[in-house]
Coordinates of C-alpha atoms and ligand atoms in Angstrom, one line a residue:
X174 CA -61.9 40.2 -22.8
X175 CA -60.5 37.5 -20.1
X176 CA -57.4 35.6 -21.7
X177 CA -58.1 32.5 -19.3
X178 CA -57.8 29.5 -20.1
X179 CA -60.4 29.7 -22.8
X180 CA -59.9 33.4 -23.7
X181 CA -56.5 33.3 -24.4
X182 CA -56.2 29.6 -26.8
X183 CA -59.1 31.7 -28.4
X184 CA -57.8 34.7 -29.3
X185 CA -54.6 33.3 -30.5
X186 CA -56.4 30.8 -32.7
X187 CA -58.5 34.2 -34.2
X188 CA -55.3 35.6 -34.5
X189 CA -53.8 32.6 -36.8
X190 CA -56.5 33.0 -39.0
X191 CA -55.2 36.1 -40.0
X192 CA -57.6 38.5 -37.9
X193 CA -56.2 41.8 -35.8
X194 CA -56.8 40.9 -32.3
X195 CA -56.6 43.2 -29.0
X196 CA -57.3 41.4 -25.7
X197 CA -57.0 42.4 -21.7
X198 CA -57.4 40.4 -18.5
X199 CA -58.2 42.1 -15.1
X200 CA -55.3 40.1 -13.5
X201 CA -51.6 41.7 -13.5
X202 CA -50.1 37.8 -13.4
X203 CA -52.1 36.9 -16.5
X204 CA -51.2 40.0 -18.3
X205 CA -47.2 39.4 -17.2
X206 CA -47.5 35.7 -18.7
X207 CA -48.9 37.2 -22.1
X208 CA -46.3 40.2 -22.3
X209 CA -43.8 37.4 -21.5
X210 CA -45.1 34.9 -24.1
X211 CA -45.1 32.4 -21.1
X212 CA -48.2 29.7 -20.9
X213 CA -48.5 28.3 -17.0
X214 CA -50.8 25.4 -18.2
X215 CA -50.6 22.6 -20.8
X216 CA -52.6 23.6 -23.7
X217 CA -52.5 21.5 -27.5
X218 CA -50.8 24.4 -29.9
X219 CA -50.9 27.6 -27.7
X220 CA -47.6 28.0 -26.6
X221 CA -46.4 27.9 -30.5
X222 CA -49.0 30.5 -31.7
X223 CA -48.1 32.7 -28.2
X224 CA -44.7 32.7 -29.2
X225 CA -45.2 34.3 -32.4
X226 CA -48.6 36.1 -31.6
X227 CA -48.8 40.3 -32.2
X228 CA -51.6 39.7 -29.4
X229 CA -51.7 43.1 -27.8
X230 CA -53.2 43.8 -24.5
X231 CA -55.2 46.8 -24.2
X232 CA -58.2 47.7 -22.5
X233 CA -59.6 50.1 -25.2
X234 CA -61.9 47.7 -27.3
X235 CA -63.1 51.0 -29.4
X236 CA -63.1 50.7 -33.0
X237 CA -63.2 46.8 -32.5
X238 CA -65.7 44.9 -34.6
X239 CA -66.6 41.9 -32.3
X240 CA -65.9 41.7 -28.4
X241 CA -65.4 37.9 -27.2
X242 CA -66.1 38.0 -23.1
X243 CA -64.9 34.7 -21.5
X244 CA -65.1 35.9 -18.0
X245 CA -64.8 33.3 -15.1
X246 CA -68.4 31.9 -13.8
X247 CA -67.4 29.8 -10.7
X248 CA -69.1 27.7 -9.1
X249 CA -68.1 27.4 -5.1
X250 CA -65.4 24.7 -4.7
X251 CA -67.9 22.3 -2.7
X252 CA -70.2 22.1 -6.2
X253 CA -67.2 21.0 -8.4
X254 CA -67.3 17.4 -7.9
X255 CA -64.1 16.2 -6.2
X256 CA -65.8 16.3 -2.5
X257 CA -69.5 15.3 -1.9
X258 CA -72.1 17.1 -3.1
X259 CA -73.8 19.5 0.0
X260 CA -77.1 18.7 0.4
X261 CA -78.1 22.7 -0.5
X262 CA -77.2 23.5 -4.3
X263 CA -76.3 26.8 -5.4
X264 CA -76.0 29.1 -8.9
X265 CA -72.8 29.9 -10.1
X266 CA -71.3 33.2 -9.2
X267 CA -71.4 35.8 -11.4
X268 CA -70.2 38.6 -10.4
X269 CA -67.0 38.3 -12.1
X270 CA -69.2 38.4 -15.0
X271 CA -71.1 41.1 -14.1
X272 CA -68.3 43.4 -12.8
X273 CA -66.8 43.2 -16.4
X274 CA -69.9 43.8 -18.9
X275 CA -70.6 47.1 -16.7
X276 CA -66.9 48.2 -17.0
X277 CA -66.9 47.7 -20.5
X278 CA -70.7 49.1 -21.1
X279 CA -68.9 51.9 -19.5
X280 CA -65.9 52.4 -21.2
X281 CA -67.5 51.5 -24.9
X282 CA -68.0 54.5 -27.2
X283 CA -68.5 52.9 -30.5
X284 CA -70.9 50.4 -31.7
X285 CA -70.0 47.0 -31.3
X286 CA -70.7 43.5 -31.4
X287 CA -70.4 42.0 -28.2
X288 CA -70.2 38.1 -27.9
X289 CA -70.2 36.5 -24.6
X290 CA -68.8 32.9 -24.3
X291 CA -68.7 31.9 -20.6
X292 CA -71.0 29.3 -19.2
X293 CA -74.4 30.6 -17.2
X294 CA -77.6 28.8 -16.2
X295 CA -80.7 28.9 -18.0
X296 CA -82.0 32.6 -17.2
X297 CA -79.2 34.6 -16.3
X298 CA -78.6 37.2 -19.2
X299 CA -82.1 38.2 -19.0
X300 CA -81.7 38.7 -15.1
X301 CA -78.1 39.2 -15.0
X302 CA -76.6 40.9 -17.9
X303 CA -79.2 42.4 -20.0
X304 CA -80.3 45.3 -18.0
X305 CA -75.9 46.0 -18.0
X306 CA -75.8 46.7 -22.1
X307 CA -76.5 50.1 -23.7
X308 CA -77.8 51.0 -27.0
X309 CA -73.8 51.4 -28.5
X310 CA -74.1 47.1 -28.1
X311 CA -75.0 43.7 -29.8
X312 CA -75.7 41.3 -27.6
X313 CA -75.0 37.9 -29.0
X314 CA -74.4 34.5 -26.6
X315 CA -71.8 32.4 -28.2
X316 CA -70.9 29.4 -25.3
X317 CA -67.9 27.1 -27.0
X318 CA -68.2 23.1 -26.8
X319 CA -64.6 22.9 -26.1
X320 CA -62.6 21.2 -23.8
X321 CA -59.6 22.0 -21.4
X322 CA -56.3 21.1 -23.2
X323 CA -58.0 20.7 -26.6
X324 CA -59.3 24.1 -27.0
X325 CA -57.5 25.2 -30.1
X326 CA -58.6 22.3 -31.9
X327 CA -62.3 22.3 -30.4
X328 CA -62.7 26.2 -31.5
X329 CA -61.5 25.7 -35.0
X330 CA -62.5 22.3 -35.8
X331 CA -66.4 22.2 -34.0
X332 CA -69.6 20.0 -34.6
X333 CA -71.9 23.0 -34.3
X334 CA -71.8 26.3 -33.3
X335 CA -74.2 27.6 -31.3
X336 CA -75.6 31.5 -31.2
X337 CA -78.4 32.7 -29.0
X338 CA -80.0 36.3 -29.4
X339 CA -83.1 38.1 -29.0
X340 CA -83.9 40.0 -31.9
X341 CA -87.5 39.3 -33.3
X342 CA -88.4 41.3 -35.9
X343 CA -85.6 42.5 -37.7
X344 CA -81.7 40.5 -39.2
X345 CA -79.6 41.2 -36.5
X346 CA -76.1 42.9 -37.5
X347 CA -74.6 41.2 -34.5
X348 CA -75.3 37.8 -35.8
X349 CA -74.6 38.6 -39.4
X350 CA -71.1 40.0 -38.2
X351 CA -70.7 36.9 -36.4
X352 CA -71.7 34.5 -38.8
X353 CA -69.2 35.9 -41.6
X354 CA -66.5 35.9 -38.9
X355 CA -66.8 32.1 -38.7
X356 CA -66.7 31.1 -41.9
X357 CA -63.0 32.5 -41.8
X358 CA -62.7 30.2 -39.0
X359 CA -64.6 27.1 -40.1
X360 CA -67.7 25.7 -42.4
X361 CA -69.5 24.1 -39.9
X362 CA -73.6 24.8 -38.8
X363 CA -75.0 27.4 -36.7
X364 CA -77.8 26.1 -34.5
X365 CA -79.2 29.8 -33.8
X366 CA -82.0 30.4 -31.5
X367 CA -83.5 33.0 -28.5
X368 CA -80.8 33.3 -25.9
X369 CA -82.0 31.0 -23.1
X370 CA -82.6 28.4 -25.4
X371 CA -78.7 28.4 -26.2
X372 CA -78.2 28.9 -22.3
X373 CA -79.9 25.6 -22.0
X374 CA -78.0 23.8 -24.9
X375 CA -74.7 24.6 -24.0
X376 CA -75.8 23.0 -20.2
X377 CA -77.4 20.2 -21.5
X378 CA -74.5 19.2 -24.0
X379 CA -72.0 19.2 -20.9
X380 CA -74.8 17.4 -19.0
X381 CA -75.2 14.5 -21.3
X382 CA -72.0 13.5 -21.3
X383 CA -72.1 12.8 -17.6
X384 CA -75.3 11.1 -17.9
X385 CA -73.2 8.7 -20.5
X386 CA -70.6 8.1 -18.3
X387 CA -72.4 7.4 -15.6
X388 CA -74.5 4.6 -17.6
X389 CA -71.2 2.9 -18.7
X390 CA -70.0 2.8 -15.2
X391 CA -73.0 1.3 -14.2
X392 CA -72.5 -1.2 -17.0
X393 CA -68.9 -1.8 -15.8
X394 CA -70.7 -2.4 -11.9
X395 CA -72.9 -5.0 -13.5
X396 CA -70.1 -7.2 -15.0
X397 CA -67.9 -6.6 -12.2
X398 CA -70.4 -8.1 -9.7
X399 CA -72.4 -10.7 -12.4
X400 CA -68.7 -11.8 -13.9
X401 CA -68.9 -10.6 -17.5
X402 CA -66.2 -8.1 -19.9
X403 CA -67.6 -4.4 -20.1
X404 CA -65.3 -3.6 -22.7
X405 CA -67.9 -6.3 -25.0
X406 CA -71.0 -4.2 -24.2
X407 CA -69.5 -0.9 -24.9
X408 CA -67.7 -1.7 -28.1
X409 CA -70.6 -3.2 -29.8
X410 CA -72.9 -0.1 -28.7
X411 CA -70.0 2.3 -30.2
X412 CA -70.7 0.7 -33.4
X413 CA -74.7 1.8 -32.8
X414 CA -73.9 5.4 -34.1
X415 CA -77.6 5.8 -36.0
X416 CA -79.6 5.0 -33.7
X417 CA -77.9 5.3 -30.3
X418 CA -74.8 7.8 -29.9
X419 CA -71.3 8.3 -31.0
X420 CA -68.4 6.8 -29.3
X421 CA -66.9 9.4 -27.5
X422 CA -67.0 9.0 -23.9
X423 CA -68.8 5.3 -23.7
X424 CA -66.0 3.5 -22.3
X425 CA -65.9 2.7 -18.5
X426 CA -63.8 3.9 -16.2
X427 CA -63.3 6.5 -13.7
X428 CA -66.5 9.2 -13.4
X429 CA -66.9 12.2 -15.6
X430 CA -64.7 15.5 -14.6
X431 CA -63.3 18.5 -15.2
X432 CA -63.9 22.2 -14.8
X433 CA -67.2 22.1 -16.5
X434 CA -68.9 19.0 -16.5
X435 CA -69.8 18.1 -13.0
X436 CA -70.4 21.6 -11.7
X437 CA -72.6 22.1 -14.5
X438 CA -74.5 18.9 -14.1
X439 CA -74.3 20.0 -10.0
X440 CA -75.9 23.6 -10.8
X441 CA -78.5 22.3 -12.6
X442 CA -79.7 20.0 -9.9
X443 CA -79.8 23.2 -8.8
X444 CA -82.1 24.7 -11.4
X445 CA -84.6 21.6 -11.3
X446 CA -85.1 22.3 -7.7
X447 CA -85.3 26.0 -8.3
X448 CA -88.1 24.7 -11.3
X449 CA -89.7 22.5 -9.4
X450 CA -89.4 19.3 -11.6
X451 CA -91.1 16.4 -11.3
X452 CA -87.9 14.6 -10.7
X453 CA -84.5 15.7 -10.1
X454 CA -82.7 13.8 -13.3
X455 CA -79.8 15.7 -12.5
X456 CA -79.1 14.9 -8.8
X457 CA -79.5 11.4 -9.6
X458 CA -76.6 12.2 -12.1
X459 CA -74.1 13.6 -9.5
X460 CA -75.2 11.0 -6.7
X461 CA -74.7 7.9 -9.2
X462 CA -71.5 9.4 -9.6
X463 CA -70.8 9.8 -6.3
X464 CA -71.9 6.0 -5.5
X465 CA -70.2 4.3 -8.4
X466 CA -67.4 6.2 -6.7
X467 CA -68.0 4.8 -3.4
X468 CA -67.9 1.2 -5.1
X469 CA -64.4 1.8 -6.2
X470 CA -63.8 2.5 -2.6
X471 CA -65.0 -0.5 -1.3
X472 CA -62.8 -2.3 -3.8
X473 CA -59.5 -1.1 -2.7
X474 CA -60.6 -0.9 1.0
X475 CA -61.6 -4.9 0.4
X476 CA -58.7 -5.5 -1.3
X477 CA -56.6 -3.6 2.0
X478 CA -58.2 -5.5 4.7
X479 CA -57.0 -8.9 2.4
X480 CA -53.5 -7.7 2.2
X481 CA -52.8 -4.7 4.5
X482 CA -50.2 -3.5 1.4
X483 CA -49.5 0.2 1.1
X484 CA -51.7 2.1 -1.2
X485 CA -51.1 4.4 -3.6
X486 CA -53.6 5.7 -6.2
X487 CA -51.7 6.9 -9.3
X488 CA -53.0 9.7 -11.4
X489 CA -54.6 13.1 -9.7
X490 CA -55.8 14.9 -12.6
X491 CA -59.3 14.6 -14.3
X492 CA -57.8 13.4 -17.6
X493 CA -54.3 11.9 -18.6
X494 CA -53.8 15.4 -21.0
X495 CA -53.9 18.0 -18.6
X496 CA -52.6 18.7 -14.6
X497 CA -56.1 20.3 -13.6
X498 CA -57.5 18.6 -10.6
X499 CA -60.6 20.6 -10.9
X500 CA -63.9 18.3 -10.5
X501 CA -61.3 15.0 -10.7
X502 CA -63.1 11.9 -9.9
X503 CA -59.8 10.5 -8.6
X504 CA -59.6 13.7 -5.7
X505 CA -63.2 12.3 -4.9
X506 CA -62.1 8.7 -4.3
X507 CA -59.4 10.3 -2.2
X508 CA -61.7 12.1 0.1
X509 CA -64.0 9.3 0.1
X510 CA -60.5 6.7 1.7
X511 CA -59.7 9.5 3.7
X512 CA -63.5 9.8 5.6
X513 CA -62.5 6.1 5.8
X514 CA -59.3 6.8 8.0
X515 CA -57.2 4.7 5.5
X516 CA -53.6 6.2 5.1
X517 CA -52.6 5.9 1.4
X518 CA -50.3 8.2 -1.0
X519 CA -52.1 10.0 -4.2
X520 CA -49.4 10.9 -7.0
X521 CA -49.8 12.1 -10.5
X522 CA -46.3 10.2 -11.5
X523 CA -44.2 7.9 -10.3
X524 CA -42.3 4.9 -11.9
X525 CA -40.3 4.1 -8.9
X526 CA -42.2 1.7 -5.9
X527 CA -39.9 -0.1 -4.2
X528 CA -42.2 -2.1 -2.6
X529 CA -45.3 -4.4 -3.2
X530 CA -48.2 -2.1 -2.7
X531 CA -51.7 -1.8 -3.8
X532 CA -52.2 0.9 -6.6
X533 CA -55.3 2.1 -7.8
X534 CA -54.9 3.7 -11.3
X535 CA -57.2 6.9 -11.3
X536 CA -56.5 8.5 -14.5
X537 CA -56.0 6.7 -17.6
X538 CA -52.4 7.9 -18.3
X539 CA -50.6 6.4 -21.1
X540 CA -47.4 6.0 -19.0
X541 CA -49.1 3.8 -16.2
X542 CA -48.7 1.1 -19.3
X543 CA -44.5 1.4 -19.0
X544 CA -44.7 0.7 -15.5
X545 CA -42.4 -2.0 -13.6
X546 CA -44.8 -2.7 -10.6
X547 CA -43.1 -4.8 -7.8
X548 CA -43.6 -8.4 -7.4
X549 CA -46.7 -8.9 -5.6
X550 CA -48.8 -5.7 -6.3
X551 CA -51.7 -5.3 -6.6
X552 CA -53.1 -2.6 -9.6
X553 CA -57.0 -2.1 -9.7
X554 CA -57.5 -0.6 -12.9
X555 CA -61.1 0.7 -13.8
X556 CA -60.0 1.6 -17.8
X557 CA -59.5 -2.1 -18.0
X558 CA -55.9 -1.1 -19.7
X559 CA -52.8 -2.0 -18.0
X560 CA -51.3 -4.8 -19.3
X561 CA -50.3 -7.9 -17.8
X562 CA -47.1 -8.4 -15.1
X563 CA -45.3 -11.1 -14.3
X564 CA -45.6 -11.4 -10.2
X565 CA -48.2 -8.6 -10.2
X566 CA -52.2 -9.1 -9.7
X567 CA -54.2 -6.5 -12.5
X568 CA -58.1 -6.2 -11.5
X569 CA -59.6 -4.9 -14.1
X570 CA -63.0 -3.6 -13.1
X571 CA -65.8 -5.5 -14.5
X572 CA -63.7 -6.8 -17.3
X573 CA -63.5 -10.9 -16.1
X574 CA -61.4 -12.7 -17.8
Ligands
LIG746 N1 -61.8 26.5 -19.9 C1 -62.6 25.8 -20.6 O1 -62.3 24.8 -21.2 C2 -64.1 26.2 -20.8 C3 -64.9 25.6 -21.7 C4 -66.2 26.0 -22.0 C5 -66.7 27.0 -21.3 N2 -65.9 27.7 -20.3 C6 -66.5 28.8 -19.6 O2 -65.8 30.0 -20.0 C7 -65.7 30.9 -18.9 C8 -64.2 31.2 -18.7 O3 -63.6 30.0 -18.3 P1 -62.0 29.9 -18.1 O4 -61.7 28.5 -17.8 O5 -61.3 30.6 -19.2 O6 -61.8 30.8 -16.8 P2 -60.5 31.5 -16.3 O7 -60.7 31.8 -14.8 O8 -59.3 30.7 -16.7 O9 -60.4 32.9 -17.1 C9 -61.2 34.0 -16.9 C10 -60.4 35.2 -17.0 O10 -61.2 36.4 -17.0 C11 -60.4 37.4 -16.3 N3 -61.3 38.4 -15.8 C12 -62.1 38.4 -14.7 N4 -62.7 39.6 -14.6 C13 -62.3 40.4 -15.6 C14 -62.6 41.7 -16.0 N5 -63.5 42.5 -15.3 N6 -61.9 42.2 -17.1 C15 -61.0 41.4 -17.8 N7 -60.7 40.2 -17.4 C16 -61.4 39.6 -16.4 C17 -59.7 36.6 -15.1 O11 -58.6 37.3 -14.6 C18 -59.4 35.3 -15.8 O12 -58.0 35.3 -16.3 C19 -66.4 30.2 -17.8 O13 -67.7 30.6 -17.8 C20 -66.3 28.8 -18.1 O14 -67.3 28.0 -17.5 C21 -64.6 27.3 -20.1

């Protein structure tokens, strides 16, 4: 139920597995893309297994065994992370959510388990959802660690997979039924535990890899200002993997993005304030991103006032894979030159500049590399990965030579 952007890669990759799988969407254009086999976003294996799928859209889940909900939980466009954050936070809006469990509370006659997947703060089923259900259903939460573009691969192919639920005293059928579904999926852990336990984990997982962003971008600040090569530090702490982290995500660059990411990390500078906590970890997150930003600013507005060249800042989306803008750290450093009053142009693509401008790369997109820039450009690249030009100056940020 929902065949977003996660409900759909899903159900298709249930269906591969050799599973019977029903699905609906409250919105007609949705339901016309499906019936026409048509994908509108870019999406690692979907549009092959949509092709072929028997997916059928229906809204009568009774008879089903398990009921995945991946309902949209927005959070207001001001809290996604490609303006500055409000001073006043807010929860995500769940009314979307809620709207859906009661119509299909309502409209369920047979037992069943039901398995909801979208994102909520710590709290919310008890509040939210729980007085919805009936005694006809399971409740299990089931949030993915998956991310936009990859979410075929991330579904099948997970470290963990997480279930909250909130039966005590007794094996709950809902967790058994879900528990032998995966292992026709995967072989991989369950980390099981009381539901707002797993509300927290799935936050704090997105959460944490903000927080190491943001510390290898503070790394790259250091070395840009006290002349030394970022790329040294972080390489020899990737190789730390006991006793510090894995690689993923330790290399410096632009800040963390996405549709998840920053709005979660945003919402739960929310939740500390809500809490109480001795100190908001959280809103020190979102404003470190927000300054390290504001440095990258000063670098092309420094490099401006030198030159007065054109500027263009290549790359729009959050990440080189996908077209989603949603919480991009490059629409952030837009808004940020444009409270400045400086006139530049922001493209996604483009290998023809005529002229000698200043380009700031903000999204590390393989293609940037095949680039012919103009002979006396400028390119200030924060990945630290353009290769050298002939006539053309490369900064790399905090990468001195
Ligand atoms: N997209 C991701 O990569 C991702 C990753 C992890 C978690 N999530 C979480 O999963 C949830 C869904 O995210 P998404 O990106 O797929 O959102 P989405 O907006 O792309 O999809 C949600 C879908 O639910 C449909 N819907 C809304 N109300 C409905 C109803 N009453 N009945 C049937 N369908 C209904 C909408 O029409 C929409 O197509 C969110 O909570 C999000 O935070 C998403």
């Amino acid at each position: 139920m929902g065949l977003g952007k996660l409900g759909l890669p899903v159900a298709l990759s249930v269906e591969s597995k050799g599973h019977q799988v029903i699905g609906w969407d409250a919105s007609e254009v949705v339901r016309s893309n499906i019936a026409a086999r048509t994908l509108p976003y870019k999406e690692v294996g979907a549009q092959e297994l949509l092709t072929n799928s028997k997916l059928e859209l229906s809204y009568d889940f009774n008879g089903c065994d398990i009921v995945f909900m991946a309902i949209q939980t927005p959070h207001d466009p001001a809290f996604e992370g490609s303006t500055r954050i409000p001073k006043e936070r807010a929860d995500f809006d769940y009314s979307y959510l809620i709207r859906a469990v009661t119509e299909f509370v309502q409209a369920q006659t047979t037992p069943v388990t039901l398995v909801l997947i979208s994102t909520v703060l710590p709290g919310t089923i008890e509040r939210e959802i729980k007085p919805l259900l009936s005694d006809k259903i399971n409740f299990v939460y089931n949030p993915f660690f998956i991310a936009m573009g990859t979410v075929i691969p991330d579904f099948t192919n997970p470290e963990f997979v997480l279930i909250g639920h909130d039966t005590h005293d007794h094996i709950d059928e809902g967790i058994q039924k879900l528990k032998s579904f995966y292992r026709t999926i995967h072989d991989k852990p369950f980390a099981i535990m009381p539901i707002r336990d797993a509300e927290l984990t799935k936050v704090a997982y997105n959460t944490f890899i903000g927080m190491k962003i943001v510390f290898v971008n503070t790394l790259m600040e250091i070395c840009h200002k006290n002349v030394g090569n970022v790329d040294n530090i972080t390489n020899a702490l990737k190789q730390a993997t006991d006793r510090l982290i894995s690689p993923k995500y330790l290399s410096a660059g632009m800040g963390d993005g996405g549709g998840c990411h920053p709005r979660d990390n945003i919402a739960m500078s929310y939740i500390a304030g809500l809490l109480e906590l001795s100190h908001n970890f959280f809103d020190d997150l979102m404003m470190a991103r927000e300054h390290q930003t504001e440095f990258l600013a000063n670098i092309i507005m420094q490099k401006w006032r030198d030159t007065q060249l054109p500027i263009l800042i290549l790359g729009r989306s959050f990440k080189a894979e996908t077209n989603i803008e949603t919480g991009s750290p490059a629409i952030l450093l837009a808004n940020i030159l444009d409270e400045r009053g400086l006139k530049f142009e922001h493209l996604q693509e483009t290998d023809f500049i005529k002229e000698p401008t200043l380009i700031f790369i903000g999204t590390k997109n393989e293609v940037y590399t095949h680039y012919n820039f103009p002979n006396g450009s400028i390119v200030i690249d924060p990945f630290g990965y353009i290769p050298e030009q002939d006539g053309v100056e490369i900064i790399r940020i905090g990468r001195t030579k």
